[in-house]
Amino acid sequence: MVAQSVTSGRDLSVDIEADGPIPGPYSMLGLGAAVAGFHDAQGFTAADPQQQTFYRELRPISEEFDPQALAVSGLDRERLKAEGSEPGVALAEFGDWVREVSAGRQPVMCGYPASYDWTFLYWYLIRFTGASPFGHSGCLDMKTLYATKAGLPLRAVAKRTMPPHLLSERPHSHHALDDAVEQAELLANLMAWPGPA
């Protein structure tokens, strides 16, 4: 069987808010995504990240939570127990949205840093829908992208160390959709940046 050649990708900025360090014992409570752009052999083309977005708040899946992690998002677990989307429904809707906005392109999850958000997102997708529209490795870490372009070790990288013109002017609010839009702008700036002069 010959693998199909993928000639272009749809870059989706994704941010999650959770009440602990790992999925399963702890819960993903917020999921936000924004179309950042697409890439092909000619390079990256940015999109307006406010035009195509996705946001859900989810019902917790366990009683365990880390109060410090929960405080970061400001989400109310008791409210979400009553009003949050069922994870299976929310993740199925997310998968449908990813396929719709990707429209024949290979979707790529982009995050800053991707490792935390990807861990929750992939676990939830497999656990509640049985599949990931991104495959098992379709993620791009913006922190690594910057480190590579800047010629820096990964551990030396933080947003506060980046040149200001690369950063979005939007605040990082720890609201999953707001942060997904902010990170989409960071991705567009990083993709256009040639590196240090």
C-alpha positions as CSV (number, residue, x, y, z in Angstrom):
1,M,0.0,0.0,0.0
2,V,1.4,3.4,-1.0
3,A,1.0,6.3,1.4
4,Q,-0.8,9.2,0.0
5,S,1.3,12.3,-0.4
6,V,0.2,15.3,1.7
7,T,1.0,18.5,-0.1
8,S,-0.5,21.0,2.2
9,G,-1.5,21.4,5.9
10,R,-4.1,23.4,7.8
11,D,-2.5,24.9,10.9
12,L,-4.9,25.1,13.9
13,S,-3.9,26.9,17.1
14,V,-5.3,24.9,20.0
15,D,-5.3,25.7,23.7
16,I,-6.7,23.8,26.6
17,E,-7.4,24.5,30.2
18,A,-7.3,21.7,32.7
19,D,-7.5,21.1,36.5
20,G,-4.4,19.1,36.8
21,P,-1.1,17.9,35.2
22,I,-2.3,14.8,33.3
23,P,-5.5,13.6,31.6
24,G,-7.5,10.7,33.2
25,P,-7.1,11.5,36.8
26,Y,-7.6,15.1,36.0
27,S,-10.0,16.9,33.6
28,M,-9.8,19.1,30.5
29,L,-12.3,21.9,31.3
30,G,-11.8,24.3,28.3
31,L,-10.9,23.7,24.7
32,G,-10.3,26.5,22.2
33,A,-9.1,26.5,18.7
34,A,-8.5,28.9,15.9
35,V,-7.5,28.5,12.2
36,A,-4.0,30.1,12.1
37,G,-3.4,29.5,8.3
38,F,-2.1,26.9,5.9
39,H,1.2,25.7,4.6
40,D,2.3,24.1,1.4
41,A,5.4,24.0,-0.8
42,Q,5.3,27.8,-1.2
43,G,5.3,28.4,2.5
44,F,2.9,29.6,5.2
45,T,-0.2,31.7,4.6
46,A,-1.7,33.3,7.7
47,A,-5.5,33.5,8.3
48,D,-7.4,35.8,10.5
49,P,-7.6,33.7,13.6
50,Q,-10.9,35.2,14.7
51,Q,-12.7,34.1,11.6
52,Q,-12.9,30.3,12.2
53,T,-12.9,29.3,15.9
54,F,-14.1,26.5,18.2
55,Y,-14.8,26.7,21.9
56,R,-16.3,24.4,24.5
57,E,-16.3,24.1,28.2
58,L,-16.4,20.4,29.4
59,R,-17.9,18.5,32.3
60,P,-15.1,17.2,34.6
61,I,-14.5,13.4,34.3
62,S,-13.2,12.8,37.8
63,E,-13.4,14.2,41.3
64,E,-9.7,14.9,41.5
65,F,-8.3,18.3,40.8
66,D,-5.3,20.5,41.7
67,P,-6.5,23.8,43.2
68,Q,-3.6,25.7,41.8
69,A,-4.1,24.3,38.3
70,L,-7.8,25.1,38.5
71,A,-7.1,28.6,39.7
72,V,-5.1,29.4,36.5
73,S,-8.2,29.1,34.3
74,G,-10.7,30.6,36.7
75,L,-13.2,28.0,35.6
76,D,-15.8,26.7,38.1
77,R,-15.9,22.9,38.4
78,E,-19.3,22.9,40.1
79,R,-20.8,25.0,37.3
80,L,-19.2,22.7,34.7
81,K,-20.6,19.6,36.4
82,A,-24.0,21.0,35.7
83,E,-23.5,23.0,32.5
84,G,-20.3,21.7,30.8
85,S,-20.5,19.8,27.6
86,E,-20.3,16.0,27.8
87,P,-16.7,15.2,26.7
88,G,-17.8,12.7,24.1
89,V,-20.1,15.2,22.5
90,A,-17.6,18.1,22.7
91,L,-14.7,16.1,21.2
92,A,-16.9,14.7,18.4
93,E,-18.0,18.3,17.6
94,F,-14.3,19.3,17.6
95,G,-13.3,16.5,15.3
96,D,-16.1,17.5,12.9
97,W,-14.9,21.2,13.1
98,V,-11.3,20.2,12.4
99,R,-12.3,18.2,9.3
100,E,-14.6,21.0,8.1
101,V,-12.0,23.8,8.3
102,S,-9.2,21.6,7.0
103,A,-11.1,21.0,3.8
104,G,-8.8,18.5,2.2
105,R,-5.6,19.7,3.9
106,Q,-3.9,17.7,6.6
107,P,-4.7,19.3,10.0
108,V,-1.8,20.2,12.3
109,M,-2.4,21.1,15.9
110,C,-0.1,24.0,16.9
111,G,0.5,25.0,20.5
112,Y,2.8,26.9,22.9
113,P,4.1,24.8,24.3
114,A,2.3,21.9,22.5
115,S,3.3,19.2,24.9
116,Y,0.8,19.9,27.6
117,D,-2.2,20.8,25.4
118,W,-1.4,17.9,23.0
119,T,-1.3,15.4,25.9
120,F,-4.8,16.3,27.0
121,L,-6.2,16.8,23.5
122,Y,-5.0,13.5,22.1
123,W,-6.0,11.5,25.2
124,Y,-9.5,13.0,25.1
125,L,-9.9,12.4,21.4
126,I,-8.9,8.7,21.6
127,R,-10.8,8.1,24.9
128,F,-14.0,9.7,23.8
129,T,-14.1,9.5,20.0
130,G,-11.7,6.6,19.2
131,A,-9.7,8.7,16.7
132,S,-7.7,11.9,16.2
133,P,-8.1,14.0,13.1
134,F,-4.4,15.0,13.6
135,G,-3.3,11.3,13.6
136,H,-0.9,10.4,16.4
137,S,1.8,13.0,15.8
138,G,0.2,15.9,13.9
139,C,1.3,18.6,16.2
140,L,3.8,21.5,16.0
141,D,5.4,23.1,19.1
142,M,5.9,26.8,18.7
143,K,8.4,26.9,21.5
144,T,10.6,24.5,19.6
145,L,10.0,26.4,16.3
146,Y,11.3,29.6,18.0
147,A,14.3,27.8,19.6
148,T,15.3,26.3,16.3
149,K,15.0,29.6,14.3
150,A,16.7,31.6,17.1
151,G,19.5,29.1,17.5
152,L,18.8,28.7,21.2
153,P,18.5,25.7,23.5
154,L,14.9,24.9,24.3
155,R,15.3,25.5,28.0
156,A,16.4,29.0,27.3
157,V,13.1,29.9,25.6
158,A,10.2,31.7,27.1
159,K,7.8,34.2,25.6
160,R,9.5,37.0,27.7
161,T,12.8,36.2,26.0
162,M,11.3,36.5,22.5
163,P,11.7,39.7,20.4
164,P,8.5,41.7,21.1
165,H,7.5,42.0,17.5
166,L,7.0,38.2,17.4
167,L,4.4,38.3,20.2
168,S,0.7,38.9,19.8
169,E,-0.6,42.2,21.2
170,R,-3.4,40.2,22.8
171,P,-3.0,39.3,26.5
172,H,-2.6,35.7,27.5
173,S,-5.8,35.3,29.6
174,H,-6.0,31.6,30.3
175,H,-9.3,31.5,28.4
176,A,-8.8,28.7,25.9
177,L,-10.3,30.5,22.9
178,D,-8.6,33.8,23.7
179,D,-5.2,32.0,24.0
180,A,-5.7,30.0,20.9
181,V,-6.2,33.2,18.9
182,E,-3.2,34.8,20.6
183,Q,-1.1,31.8,19.8
184,A,-2.3,31.8,16.1
185,E,-0.9,35.3,15.8
186,L,2.4,34.1,17.4
187,L,2.6,31.2,14.9
188,A,2.1,33.6,11.9
189,N,4.8,35.8,13.2
190,L,7.2,32.9,13.8
191,M,6.6,31.5,10.3
192,A,7.4,34.8,8.7
193,W,10.4,35.5,10.9
194,P,13.8,34.6,9.2
195,G,15.6,34.4,12.5
196,P,18.0,36.8,14.2
197,A,19.7,39.3,12.0
